[in-house]
Structures are given as structure tokens and as C-alpha cells.
XYZ file of C-alpha atoms in Angstrom:
667
model
C 10.939 -23.103 3.134
C 13.336 -22.489 0.360
C 12.177 -20.370 -2.605
C 12.042 -22.534 -5.638
C 11.843 -19.863 -8.357
C 13.631 -16.613 -9.188
C 11.129 -13.648 -9.338
C 11.506 -10.370 -10.868
C 8.952 -8.774 -8.402
C 7.402 -9.719 -5.230
C 4.020 -8.042 -4.460
C 2.326 -7.946 -1.019
C -1.497 -8.004 -1.405
C -3.886 -9.224 -4.162
C -6.269 -6.408 -4.219
C -6.904 -4.281 -7.229
C -3.432 -2.543 -7.209
C -1.499 -5.721 -6.629
C -3.446 -7.666 -9.245
C -3.186 -4.978 -11.851
C 0.530 -4.710 -11.458
C 0.934 -8.398 -11.526
C -1.246 -8.643 -14.569
C 0.687 -5.981 -16.510
C 4.087 -7.376 -15.661
C 3.125 -10.868 -16.335
C 1.946 -9.927 -19.764
C 5.461 -8.679 -20.414
C 7.074 -11.935 -19.369
C 8.155 -10.836 -15.948
C 8.017 -13.454 -13.158
C 5.816 -12.193 -10.223
C 5.002 -13.634 -6.863
C 2.218 -12.293 -4.813
C 1.925 -12.827 -0.980
C -1.630 -12.695 0.174
C -2.383 -12.664 3.859
C -5.977 -13.954 3.474
C -7.540 -17.012 2.049
C -7.492 -17.851 -1.701
C -10.091 -16.690 -3.994
C -12.971 -19.296 -3.865
C -13.976 -21.141 -7.094
C -17.351 -19.494 -6.731
C -19.003 -17.077 -4.389
C -21.724 -19.399 -3.067
C -20.145 -19.988 0.288
C -19.691 -16.209 0.802
C -23.335 -15.764 -0.157
C -24.413 -18.384 2.409
C -22.326 -16.563 5.031
C -23.925 -13.281 4.202
C -27.386 -14.721 4.282
C -26.881 -16.152 7.702
C -25.279 -13.111 9.067
C -27.328 -11.226 11.784
C -25.790 -7.892 10.600
C -25.588 -7.355 6.830
C -22.575 -5.278 6.965
C -19.920 -4.684 4.255
C -17.661 -7.193 5.738
C -20.415 -9.899 6.630
C -19.832 -12.347 3.934
C -16.081 -12.703 4.190
C -13.540 -14.317 6.546
C -12.820 -14.056 9.359
C -16.390 -14.064 10.605
C -17.652 -10.715 11.752
C -19.744 -12.074 14.640
C -19.459 -15.240 16.706
C -22.479 -16.242 18.781
C -20.178 -17.833 21.389
C -18.630 -14.436 22.040
C -21.940 -12.791 22.787
C -22.176 -11.343 26.338
C -23.869 -8.395 28.101
C -20.721 -6.464 27.438
C -20.450 -7.728 23.838
C -24.019 -7.957 22.602
C -22.952 -8.297 18.938
C -20.751 -11.194 19.603
C -17.650 -9.557 18.152
C -14.859 -12.070 17.979
C -11.477 -11.261 19.798
C -9.111 -9.890 17.150
C -6.236 -11.038 19.404
C -7.198 -14.680 18.595
C -7.312 -14.207 14.784
C -4.456 -14.458 12.362
C -5.739 -11.914 9.818
C -8.080 -9.733 11.843
C -9.281 -6.535 10.184
C -11.424 -3.615 11.252
C -15.229 -3.874 10.514
C -18.039 -1.358 10.895
C -19.482 -3.387 13.721
C -16.327 -2.543 15.810
C -16.782 1.308 15.517
C -18.979 1.591 18.664
C -16.659 -0.833 20.545
C -13.646 1.275 19.754
C -12.682 1.368 23.430
C -12.771 -2.414 23.792
C -9.632 -4.131 22.645
C -11.240 -7.641 22.820
C -13.789 -6.500 20.324
C -12.025 -3.949 18.108
C -8.872 -4.558 15.951
C -7.576 -0.982 16.340
C -5.988 0.455 19.321
C -7.004 4.111 19.883
C -5.548 7.040 21.656
C -7.251 8.264 24.801
C -9.093 11.585 24.732
C -6.727 14.413 25.491
C -8.185 15.664 28.763
C -11.673 17.109 29.452
C -13.325 18.211 26.256
C -16.296 20.353 25.294
C -18.820 18.816 22.867
C -17.398 21.019 19.958
C -13.793 20.506 20.871
C -11.454 20.220 17.773
C -9.092 18.109 19.855
C -11.363 15.185 20.260
C -10.453 11.786 18.974
C -12.979 9.688 17.117
C -13.186 6.132 15.824
C -12.256 5.634 12.197
C -15.443 4.867 10.334
C -14.367 2.796 7.463
C -13.246 -0.781 6.992
C -11.359 -3.139 4.677
C -10.813 -6.753 3.674
C -7.755 -9.054 3.943
C -8.659 -11.862 1.425
C -7.756 -12.698 -2.115
C -9.154 -9.882 -4.250
C -9.125 -7.416 -1.472
C -11.705 -4.827 -0.593
C -13.222 -4.620 -4.153
C -15.264 -7.602 -2.963
C -17.512 -4.988 -1.320
C -16.841 -1.809 -3.152
C -19.841 0.123 -4.585
C -18.457 0.230 -8.192
C -18.448 4.055 -8.498
C -15.783 4.847 -11.175
C -15.485 8.635 -11.313
C -12.175 10.344 -12.272
C -10.728 13.110 -10.217
C -10.837 16.576 -11.678
C -7.614 18.638 -12.416
C -8.351 21.048 -9.615
C -8.281 18.281 -7.200
C -4.420 18.130 -7.820
C -3.773 21.923 -6.975
C -5.694 22.374 -3.664
C -2.879 24.395 -2.108
C -1.924 26.599 -4.983
C -5.552 27.344 -6.012
C -7.553 27.282 -2.850
C -4.825 27.609 -0.175
C -5.688 24.391 1.737
C -4.194 20.922 1.776
C -1.362 20.127 -0.614
C -0.726 19.911 -4.298
C 0.017 16.626 -5.969
C 3.427 16.458 -7.542
C 3.279 18.370 -10.773
C -0.173 19.621 -10.044
C -2.487 19.635 -13.165
C 0.447 18.255 -15.208
C 0.119 15.114 -13.103
C -3.508 14.748 -13.984
C -2.633 15.219 -17.734
C -0.214 12.389 -17.447
C -2.776 10.239 -15.786
C -5.519 10.612 -18.375
C -4.264 7.695 -20.693
C -3.972 5.592 -17.560
C -7.580 6.466 -16.560
C -8.661 5.290 -20.016
C -6.712 1.910 -19.462
C -8.201 1.508 -16.017
C -11.733 2.033 -17.277
C -11.208 -0.597 -19.833
C -9.662 -3.050 -17.315
C -12.630 -2.514 -14.844
C -15.108 -2.492 -17.623
C -16.903 0.712 -16.702
C -20.416 1.536 -17.901
C -20.958 5.209 -18.360
C -22.233 8.095 -20.375
C -19.348 10.177 -21.991
C -21.917 12.779 -23.033
C -23.238 13.364 -19.508
C -19.646 13.421 -18.029
C -18.438 15.693 -20.722
C -21.203 18.104 -19.572
C -20.298 17.840 -16.000
C -16.532 18.268 -16.259
C -16.644 21.003 -18.757
C -18.516 22.986 -16.072
C -15.396 22.953 -13.855
C -13.394 25.921 -15.362
C -14.023 24.270 -18.866
C -11.957 21.299 -17.776
C -11.934 18.269 -20.165
C -11.087 14.912 -18.669
C -11.409 12.428 -21.530
C -9.063 11.771 -24.445
C -10.421 13.039 -27.730
C -11.313 9.526 -29.117
C -12.266 7.900 -25.788
C -15.620 6.381 -24.737
C -16.678 4.142 -22.075
C -16.571 0.273 -22.780
C -20.212 -0.023 -22.088
C -23.355 2.223 -22.100
C -24.416 3.666 -18.770
C -26.515 1.783 -16.411
C -30.196 2.889 -16.667
C -31.164 5.492 -14.181
C -33.600 4.382 -11.391
C -37.024 5.815 -10.671
C -35.490 7.328 -7.510
C -33.016 9.129 -9.758
C -35.793 10.435 -11.993
C -37.510 12.007 -9.162
C -34.314 13.959 -8.287
C -33.632 14.725 -11.956
C -37.165 16.048 -12.493
C -37.294 18.300 -9.487
C -33.639 19.444 -8.764
C -33.564 22.208 -11.451
C -32.912 25.802 -11.351
C -31.260 25.435 -7.900
C -28.096 27.220 -7.047
C -25.858 26.205 -3.978
C -22.813 28.439 -3.301
C -23.248 30.103 -6.805
C -23.132 26.706 -8.428
C -26.008 25.147 -10.378
C -26.814 21.612 -9.243
C -28.276 18.828 -11.305
C -28.051 15.045 -11.393
C -25.471 13.121 -13.363
C -25.624 9.271 -14.161
C -22.652 7.696 -12.201
C -20.040 5.744 -14.228
C -19.907 2.274 -12.723
C -17.712 -0.832 -12.704
C -20.462 -3.185 -13.505
C -21.836 -4.595 -16.741
C -24.665 -2.825 -18.373
C -24.523 -5.471 -21.071
C -23.617 -9.154 -21.047
C -19.975 -9.721 -21.560
C -17.050 -11.302 -19.818
C -19.212 -10.857 -16.823
C -23.031 -11.092 -16.378
C -25.309 -8.069 -17.015
C -26.359 -6.308 -13.720
C -29.645 -7.651 -12.549
C -30.322 -4.828 -9.999
C -30.107 -6.837 -6.834
C -29.382 -3.669 -4.782
C -26.758 -5.763 -3.067
C -23.547 -4.368 -4.533
C -22.322 -3.855 -0.877
C -21.482 -6.293 0.668
C -21.422 -8.724 -2.406
C -22.686 -8.878 -5.942
C -24.358 -12.310 -6.121
C -23.734 -12.580 -9.895
C -20.359 -10.770 -10.282
C -21.925 -8.271 -12.721
C -19.800 -5.871 -10.567
C -16.002 -5.870 -11.201
C -13.807 -7.001 -8.385
C -10.042 -7.551 -8.407
C -10.384 -11.360 -8.720
C -11.111 -10.709 -12.386
C -7.714 -9.101 -12.856
C -6.109 -11.615 -10.582
C -7.385 -14.485 -12.812
C -5.946 -12.641 -15.915
C -2.718 -12.336 -14.207
C -2.539 -16.033 -13.453
C -3.477 -16.868 -17.020
C -0.330 -15.237 -18.192
C 1.617 -18.188 -16.711
C 4.094 -15.814 -15.124
C 2.234 -15.007 -11.840
C 2.216 -17.156 -8.597
C 0.115 -16.424 -5.536
C 0.884 -17.710 -2.109
C -2.286 -17.403 0.116
C -2.323 -17.396 3.844
C 1.266 -15.963 3.926
C 1.290 -12.829 6.088
C 4.131 -10.499 5.316
C 5.870 -9.764 8.780
C 9.180 -7.851 7.900
C 10.950 -6.235 5.093
C 14.561 -6.778 5.011
C 17.015 -4.086 3.962
C 20.636 -4.490 2.727
C 22.687 -2.589 5.214
C 25.293 -1.450 2.460
C 22.893 -0.424 -0.357
C 19.668 0.347 1.386
C 17.971 -1.886 -1.208
C 15.217 -4.283 -0.101
C 16.710 -7.720 0.029
C 13.691 -9.800 1.050
C 10.215 -10.046 2.672
C 9.706 -12.333 5.633
C 6.351 -14.088 6.064
C 4.407 -16.240 8.540
C 2.030 -19.044 7.336
C -1.187 -20.418 8.973
C -3.808 -23.055 8.144
C -6.631 -21.956 10.126
C -7.723 -18.564 11.315
C -7.358 -19.066 14.976
C -4.704 -21.760 14.850
C -1.038 -21.557 15.427
C 1.348 -20.374 12.851
C 2.624 -23.185 10.661
C 5.858 -21.882 9.287
C 7.740 -18.894 8.046
C 10.248 -17.951 5.455
C 11.583 -15.150 3.212
C 10.959 -14.422 -0.430
C 13.306 -12.395 -2.789
C 13.128 -10.638 -5.966
C 14.733 -7.751 -7.920
C 11.913 -5.267 -7.090
C 9.254 -5.136 -4.374
C 5.735 -3.800 -4.218
C 3.603 -3.315 -1.118
C -0.055 -3.175 -2.121
C -1.622 -3.955 1.221
C -4.022 -1.049 1.616
C -3.673 2.177 3.597
C -3.734 0.479 6.965
C -1.745 -2.826 6.559
C 0.908 -1.270 4.263
C 2.064 1.346 6.992
C 1.765 -1.338 9.642
C 4.185 -3.548 7.676
C 6.626 -0.654 7.014
C 6.597 0.374 10.737
C 7.027 -3.238 11.817
C 10.170 -3.438 9.729
C 12.352 -1.534 12.138
C 15.144 -3.857 12.884
C 17.086 -2.483 9.977
C 20.252 -0.480 11.141
C 19.850 2.362 8.790
C 16.040 2.682 9.149
C 15.257 2.338 12.919
C 11.909 3.984 12.485
C 10.764 1.573 9.863
C 11.270 0.957 6.152
C 10.913 3.988 3.876
C 10.304 6.140 6.901
C 13.273 8.481 7.061
C 10.752 11.355 6.572
C 8.584 10.164 9.458
C 5.655 10.493 7.078
C 4.736 6.735 7.170
C 1.288 6.351 8.744
C 0.444 10.044 8.674
C -2.329 11.923 7.091
C -5.030 9.256 7.338
C -8.056 10.396 5.427
C -11.610 9.233 4.509
C -14.616 10.734 2.734
C -16.553 11.482 5.990
C -20.211 11.307 5.171
C -23.280 13.135 6.201
C -26.524 11.098 5.591
C -30.019 12.574 5.110
C -33.190 10.735 4.278
C -36.893 11.436 3.506
C -40.087 10.030 2.052
C -40.918 11.135 -1.540
C -44.184 12.768 -2.250
C -45.090 9.807 -4.612
C -43.845 6.282 -4.761
C -40.401 5.979 -6.361
C -39.895 2.226 -5.684
C -36.454 2.025 -4.197
C -34.674 -1.302 -3.224
C -34.135 -1.926 -6.925
C -31.039 -1.471 -9.217
C -27.569 -0.967 -8.141
C -27.191 0.847 -4.699
C -26.528 3.957 -6.437
C -26.871 5.035 -10.107
C -26.787 8.854 -10.025
C -25.298 11.733 -7.986
C -25.243 15.445 -7.792
C -21.534 16.162 -8.836
C -21.409 19.928 -9.485
C -20.445 20.711 -5.903
C -17.217 18.904 -6.280
C -15.516 22.150 -7.235
C -15.962 25.884 -7.053
C -14.786 29.108 -5.304
C -16.413 27.886 -2.135
C -13.544 25.390 -1.859
C -11.459 28.101 -0.334
C -13.800 28.132 2.713
C -15.341 24.681 3.087
C -14.728 21.188 1.856
C -16.247 20.157 -1.448
C -18.424 17.106 -1.703
C -20.336 14.979 -4.151
C -23.877 13.927 -3.255
C -24.633 10.173 -3.830
C -28.316 9.315 -4.462
C -29.147 6.001 -2.886
C -31.448 3.332 -4.278
C -31.538 1.321 -1.065
C -34.318 3.214 0.704
C -33.435 3.761 4.357
C -31.359 0.604 4.636
C -28.152 2.493 5.529
C -29.770 5.492 7.139
C -32.326 3.682 9.437
C -31.671 -0.038 8.982
C -34.826 -0.640 7.126
C -36.894 -2.448 6.250
C -36.454 -3.986 9.650
C -36.885 -0.698 11.686
C -40.163 0.379 10.237
C -41.463 -3.188 10.097
C -40.807 -3.584 13.920
C -42.367 -0.117 14.608
C -45.752 -1.126 13.283
C -45.647 -4.694 14.587
C -44.612 -3.852 18.147
C -46.001 -0.296 18.411
C -42.596 1.503 18.462
C -41.608 4.726 16.544
C -37.926 4.356 15.899
C -38.506 5.251 12.184
C -40.481 8.377 13.293
C -43.338 7.436 10.957
C -45.595 5.881 13.773
C -46.269 8.742 16.060
C -46.713 12.547 16.025
C -43.473 14.609 15.517
C -41.932 17.212 13.249
C -38.830 16.989 11.142
C -36.289 19.507 9.827
C -38.828 21.156 7.595
C -41.484 21.580 10.359
C -43.624 19.057 8.590
C -45.577 16.281 10.460
C -43.657 12.918 10.267
C -46.457 10.643 11.187
C -47.111 8.735 7.906
C -50.773 7.865 8.477
C -52.534 10.587 10.403
C -55.641 8.312 10.856
C -53.748 5.807 13.045
C -53.102 6.292 16.765
C -49.569 7.000 17.991
C -47.509 3.852 18.178
C -50.092 1.808 16.255
C -49.763 -1.990 16.143
C -50.953 -3.412 12.850
C -51.285 -6.694 11.231
C -52.764 -8.191 7.984
C -53.641 -5.873 5.043
C -53.494 -2.828 7.172
C -49.739 -3.600 7.972
C -49.022 -4.409 4.406
C -50.588 -1.315 3.005
C -48.902 0.900 5.503
C -45.457 -0.553 4.968
C -45.902 -0.443 1.149
C -46.715 3.294 1.441
C -43.532 3.994 3.358
C -41.120 1.596 1.734
C -42.010 2.621 -1.917
C -41.250 6.388 -1.075
C -37.915 6.002 0.871
C -35.042 8.132 -0.491
C -31.593 8.846 0.879
C -28.709 11.377 0.087
C -25.131 10.736 1.164
C -22.536 13.674 1.157
C -18.914 12.519 0.575
C -17.102 15.228 2.320
C -13.418 15.931 1.449
C -11.206 15.590 4.378
C -7.903 17.534 4.532
C -4.598 15.889 5.142
C -3.684 16.199 8.847
C -0.353 14.657 10.100
C -1.986 14.109 13.593
C -4.303 11.576 11.832
C -2.155 8.581 11.682
C -1.457 4.785 11.930
C 1.045 3.578 14.445
C 1.808 0.339 15.982
C 0.069 -0.615 19.286
C 2.448 -0.967 22.206
C 0.260 -3.570 23.902
C -2.120 -5.278 21.387
C -1.159 -8.109 19.035
C -2.968 -10.600 16.701
C -2.801 -14.254 16.998
C 0.555 -14.350 15.127
C 2.046 -11.923 17.651
C 2.070 -9.056 15.226
C 1.302 -5.599 16.551
C -2.187 -4.199 15.770
C -2.614 -0.779 14.294
C -2.980 2.226 16.802
C -5.143 4.969 15.184
C -5.416 8.555 15.967
C -8.360 10.253 14.143
C -9.628 13.843 14.435
C -11.738 16.262 12.621
C -10.088 19.456 13.631
C -10.816 21.896 10.768
C -13.666 24.240 10.609
C -13.002 23.920 6.775
C -14.290 20.330 7.046
C -16.901 20.910 9.628
C -18.421 23.674 7.536
C -19.237 21.169 4.895
C -21.515 19.365 7.397
C -23.399 22.653 8.001
C -23.723 23.135 4.173
C -24.831 19.456 3.690
C -27.542 19.735 6.255
C -28.910 23.008 4.690
C -28.711 21.671 1.225
C -30.474 18.508 2.073
C -33.607 20.346 3.273
C -33.543 22.570 0.304
C -33.488 19.558 -2.069
C -36.191 17.736 -0.226
C -38.283 20.875 -0.320
C -37.751 21.049 -4.155
C -39.056 17.379 -4.404
C -42.062 17.981 -2.194
C -40.512 15.164 0.125
C -40.791 15.049 3.807
C -37.417 14.927 5.476
C -36.833 12.336 8.314
C -33.150 13.011 9.011
C -32.693 12.505 12.748
C -30.561 14.857 14.857
C -27.505 13.078 16.200
C -27.013 12.534 19.930
C -24.831 14.924 21.825
C -21.263 13.675 21.815
C -19.895 12.114 24.962
C -16.077 12.671 25.204
C -15.531 12.482 28.907
C -16.072 9.318 31.048
C -16.113 11.419 34.250
C -19.053 13.441 33.140
C -21.483 10.532 32.569
C -22.166 6.793 32.946
C -22.702 6.656 29.144
C -20.017 5.106 26.905
C -17.885 7.380 24.877
C -19.388 8.195 21.552
C -17.541 7.132 18.546
C -18.407 9.359 15.620
C -20.597 12.255 17.015
C -19.372 15.812 17.041
C -20.925 19.248 17.813
C -20.421 22.241 15.537
C -22.033 25.703 15.779
C -24.615 24.288 18.166
C -25.713 21.348 15.995
C -24.933 17.718 16.721
C -23.684 15.617 13.915
C -22.853 11.947 13.360
C -20.437 11.147 10.552
C -20.169 7.872 8.593
C -17.249 6.356 6.712
C -17.322 5.933 2.808
C -14.799 3.145 2.867
C -12.216 5.315 1.127
C -9.115 4.889 3.299
C -6.599 7.288 1.862
C -3.150 8.707 2.934
C -0.581 7.232 5.246
C 2.375 6.795 2.793
C 1.955 9.898 0.578
C 3.430 10.966 -2.699
C 5.365 14.210 -2.708
C 8.132 16.304 -4.248
C 11.004 15.536 -1.715
C 12.071 12.774 0.655
C 11.552 15.132 3.480
C 7.672 15.686 2.850
C 6.714 12.343 1.539
C 7.363 8.593 1.404
C 7.182 7.973 -2.357
C 8.023 10.099 -5.412
C 5.564 10.500 -8.405
C 6.752 7.186 -9.776
C 5.456 5.550 -6.693
C 8.917 4.637 -5.801
C 10.123 5.063 -2.290
C 12.671 7.895 -1.667
C 14.662 5.553 0.711
C 14.868 2.245 -1.338
C 14.908 2.543 -5.081
C 13.668 -1.146 -5.656
C 10.594 -0.686 -3.354
C 7.280 0.710 -4.712
C 4.161 1.651 -2.619
C 0.787 1.583 -4.389
C -2.916 2.055 -3.634
C -4.789 4.956 -2.050
C -2.144 5.373 0.638
C 0.021 7.406 -1.844
C -2.713 10.038 -2.431
C -1.606 13.499 -0.985
C -5.301 14.531 -0.808
C -8.461 12.555 -0.892
C -9.968 14.747 -3.550
C -13.747 14.632 -4.493
C -14.311 11.248 -6.080
C -14.400 7.706 -4.959
C -10.794 6.466 -5.210
C -10.887 3.050 -6.857
C -10.663 4.121 -10.510
C -7.697 6.353 -9.582
C -5.983 3.455 -7.624
C -6.306 1.348 -10.694
C -4.983 4.132 -13.017
C -1.933 4.648 -10.793
C -1.294 0.935 -10.456
C -1.096 0.666 -14.264
C 1.264 3.633 -14.171
C 3.403 1.964 -11.506
C 3.554 -1.251 -13.535
C 5.024 0.825 -16.488
C 7.552 2.483 -14.134
C 8.562 -0.960 -12.639
C 8.935 -2.630 -16.091
C 11.166 0.351 -17.116
C 13.220 -0.061 -14.230
C 13.527 -3.871 -14.577
C 14.500 -3.507 -18.241
C 17.291 -1.087 -17.052
C 18.455 -3.731 -14.655
C 18.448 -6.416 -17.277
C 20.219 -4.151 -19.706
C 22.929 -3.359 -17.182
C 23.461 -7.146 -16.452
C 23.978 -7.930 -20.149
């Protein structure tokens, strides 16, 4: 299909980074075209809500296309009915696929085999990646939590200050340059927060200040929950690794007051979908971009190749494939051209596209990949979960999923020896930790004890776990007795999540599968993912110990279940290989994903050690920019979305500057 308009910029991906760049360039009169692989943003979210309500598993991806479960696919070998990603035009990795990581007809990613016979604590073990993403208009912000924390200056100098990881280009100076963009990002998202509380927190990190002198959040903070209050009241005068800990209200991208979007109604459903759009998602910015009149979006256009001019090494076009239905045949193809190009397709799909584009004479290993850094240093905040019953009712399952956290352990001298982490306080009871309310309900209806509340047993503190000592083990209840027992448990459920900082490791990478393709014939990602470093594993040891100390302070009873022993060798057992379990210092752990997919085309100081410079411009092609969390040299200690947004606004300024130089040279 012939291109009908001349564009200044072509962007691949309509998530938060792509939408922000399109909006900021559109406001300046630049003509922008977005290629989006997924379906268009719906007029309202009712159909996504219906899909979510009908989904058997309420996972982060469950409301969105393509369907995460297909009853027709359910077999003894595929009990969850996972659809075959080889028959989908825009498959993506979902959390339901994690335990099916060795089954290519159920899992989108291809994985490396285990490297020989391994002990349970081997640092050489390969694991399943534990986080997912979306390929739809608006991107993964459809199911983000809304946490809008800034990084801290020491996050940018990990190598020079603590001797681990790498520094960001310019170190703390990079952070200083980012501050005004953080403020713009906070305004764009519409963050509700308490400047006073965050000033107190950040000033504790070597007296660092993170706000401009005259800046405040657009909206007051979301009210803290009763769960938060229980932690705030009892977590006092506690010191961990010579660091005082206390709770801090979490700044959030959701409305605390009515405005352009509705006020948060506390549905505790932020993930997978805010039913009333009180929470920001990128469709908000995408709509603003379209309203400039300078931005066009082509949905269901899958970028398949990046063309490079053989004489100039400039990007000369992006090829795409179209489709009408998710499992139907392709319906066409074409090429779009512009002056500048931006790839904003997330930290998995962006390197995949760069690596697929290997038919260019000067770049046989893929576009922007002369450094061999494309796809490397894949990271996530790997999570340790713990859970307990509070001494008295705290009434969870209300409010946003999380409204406070313990942030003071994001930095300190301990960071030379172990990963830092922030501790998220959950408002959703044991929903994530133990699949409640279903698990406990089933226990007391069918006489089971999967929640550990319905039979004799002891937990990490040595306390009895049986909730009602007057009941027999494996009691079966009905009527008022069932209701009263469940109310007693559900109203006391609390959960902590530790977001552990993972180091960049070039072995952790995204490549192209040699054998697996999607329905369009495009190669699927091949992922290698390890947790090699004692530095990271030490943080799990710390998190386990700190959890018990905190629950002791609350007078709570801890129910955190020990993980199963990892199974790495098929020859040793008839069990399936475990996906996210590992052993360290004699303890078995299970890690979870935070949904923070980072690295794979990192920013750096030279074209030998990185893919893009600090302007987010590729070293190899001056008219190609890569944005999103893939450019982060380290994952740092905060949820990434606010920083993704800040860097996208910065990238828009850089692209605008370069476009204006181009225009000036033409005239």
C-alpha cells in the first residue's frame, strides 16, 4: 500500500513512551505516524471488563486480546487451555505460561536448555522469566499498578559508589537533568502524592533532594488504607542493616480527586484493569496526541523489518505486515518512511525487531547492534512475597492494590553487599500470595488445608497456624459457622512484596528462536534468564528475615510457605522442571515477577558498551531512537513507569531538536 502522507517521525508502539513522544511532537506541528501491532483502543472498556469477568484466571493479561485461555485447547497436558502462540498474529508472554516454559505450543518464549546436571543451588541454572506485557493500543499501562516513584541519585552511580553494576551516563548529573522531566511526567500522568512525605524519605538518602524547589504533585495523596495504618502504627523504632524503616504513602498515577478522569473508587482491581479509568493509562496520552491533528495510528500493523540505507547507514523505512483477525492469514504488507524513527515496542519486542532486521549489508547482526548489546542485560525486579494474618481485623480487599510501602531500604551502605529493595504493602489480602479468597473458601468447604488455616501446623515464627483451635483439623463448615470463620480470616490478611534490584548480566538476554515462529512467520523470542549473583540472592535471605521481624512487631502470625525444592534435571525425577524456584544457603525460594521488564538495548557512554547514547539515539543510526525501559543501564530501586515517561519527554525534545536542525539545513 502506498504511503499517502509525508511524516516527520514513525513510531513503532503506542504504549506510554510512544504515546508521549507522539503527543509532544504533534503539539509542535510535527507529523507523526504510529505503527501498533495490536488492536485499536476501544471506545470504552466494557468489553475488556466482560472478558475479565468471564476469565477463569484473573491474571494481569486476562482482559486483553489475544485470549489468555481457550477452553478448546484444554487437555491433560494443557489443563489451563493455553492457546498455541504459533497460531496467533500478536502473541505475548503471560504469567499463565511461566510454568509451561518448556512447552512451545503453550509458551510464547523459547528457552535455553539447562546447562548439564545442576545442584539445587547452582548459579548456572536457567529460569523462566516471570513478567509479562501487552501488545495492544495503549500498551502495558492497561495493567500497571500506578506506582509513580522517582529513582534516587545513587541509583545512577552503582558502579562508582558501590562497586556493582554500571553507572548511568553522567551519573548523578544525569539525574539532575532528569528532574524537570520527572515533573513533566508527573503532570502528564496526573500523580497523586504527598511532597512532604517524599521529601522526608529522599532527604534520608545522603541528604538527597529529588524535587524542584517549587514543585508539588498535581493531586493530594490517596488516603492510606487500614492495612497501611497497621504497619505505620507498629513499624517504629526498627532498624534493618543500620537503616531505620518506616512506611511512606506511595505516589500513584490515579486520581485522588475528580478531574479529567474519575476519582479512584477503591475497587482493588488496578491490576489487571481499572474499571472506571481512575488510574492513568497510555490511552489518555494517545487521545491527546490524536487531538493535535498531527498524529495518525495504524493498528494491526506488525513491524517486521527495519531498512537501512547502505551508503549512509540511516534508517530508510520500516516494513510491516497487516492482519484482520488474530488467527487469520496476513492481509498485506508495506513500508512506511519518515525523517526520524522511534522504536517504542517494549524491552522484549524492541530487541526482537532489531535482531530480525539483519538483512542489511552493514549490520548483519541486526539494526543498531554493532556492539552486540541488543537483547542483553534483561532484568526485572524479582520479588519475594510474604504473608500473614494481622492480630486484629484490618479489612483488606479495599482501596488501590497498594497505597504505601517501606522505602528506606532502597539505599544504604549495605548496597555494596546485597541488592536493595523496596517493600510494597498489599491491600489485596492473600489474593496474589495464595489465590484467595478462593483457596481459603475451598479449604473450609471441602475440608482441605492449602491456606494452612484449617489444620495444625507452625509457621516461620513457630506460632500455631490453625486459625480456630476449637475446630477439628480439615474442618468442613457451612452456614453461619463458615461465614464467621472466613470473615475472621479474610479481614486479617496482609501481604508484603519485596522488589529486589537485579544486576545487569549480559548472559540474561533476548535472542531469536531458531525454530519457533508466530502465525505471521516472525521468529519468537528466545530467552536466557539466570540469577547468578550472591549479591542478588543475599537480598532474598534478608527479605525472609525482615518479614518475620516486621510481623513480630505487628503481633501478626506469618503464613509464608516455604518454596518447593527446585527441579533442574529431568533425569533425576519424573517431576516437571521448576520454573522460578531456587535454593540458597539451604533455603528454598520462589521468585515472582514485578512486570518491570528492563534492559536489552541499554544506554551507555560508547558505541562499544551500549546501543544508545544518553540522548536515546542509536550509536549506529543517527535518525533512529530507542525508548522505554530497555534503555535503562540498571533497574534501580523503583517501579520504572514514571522514569520511562520522563525519558520519553526528554527523547521528544531531542528528536524535535534534531528535526529542526534537519529543517534548517534544508532551507
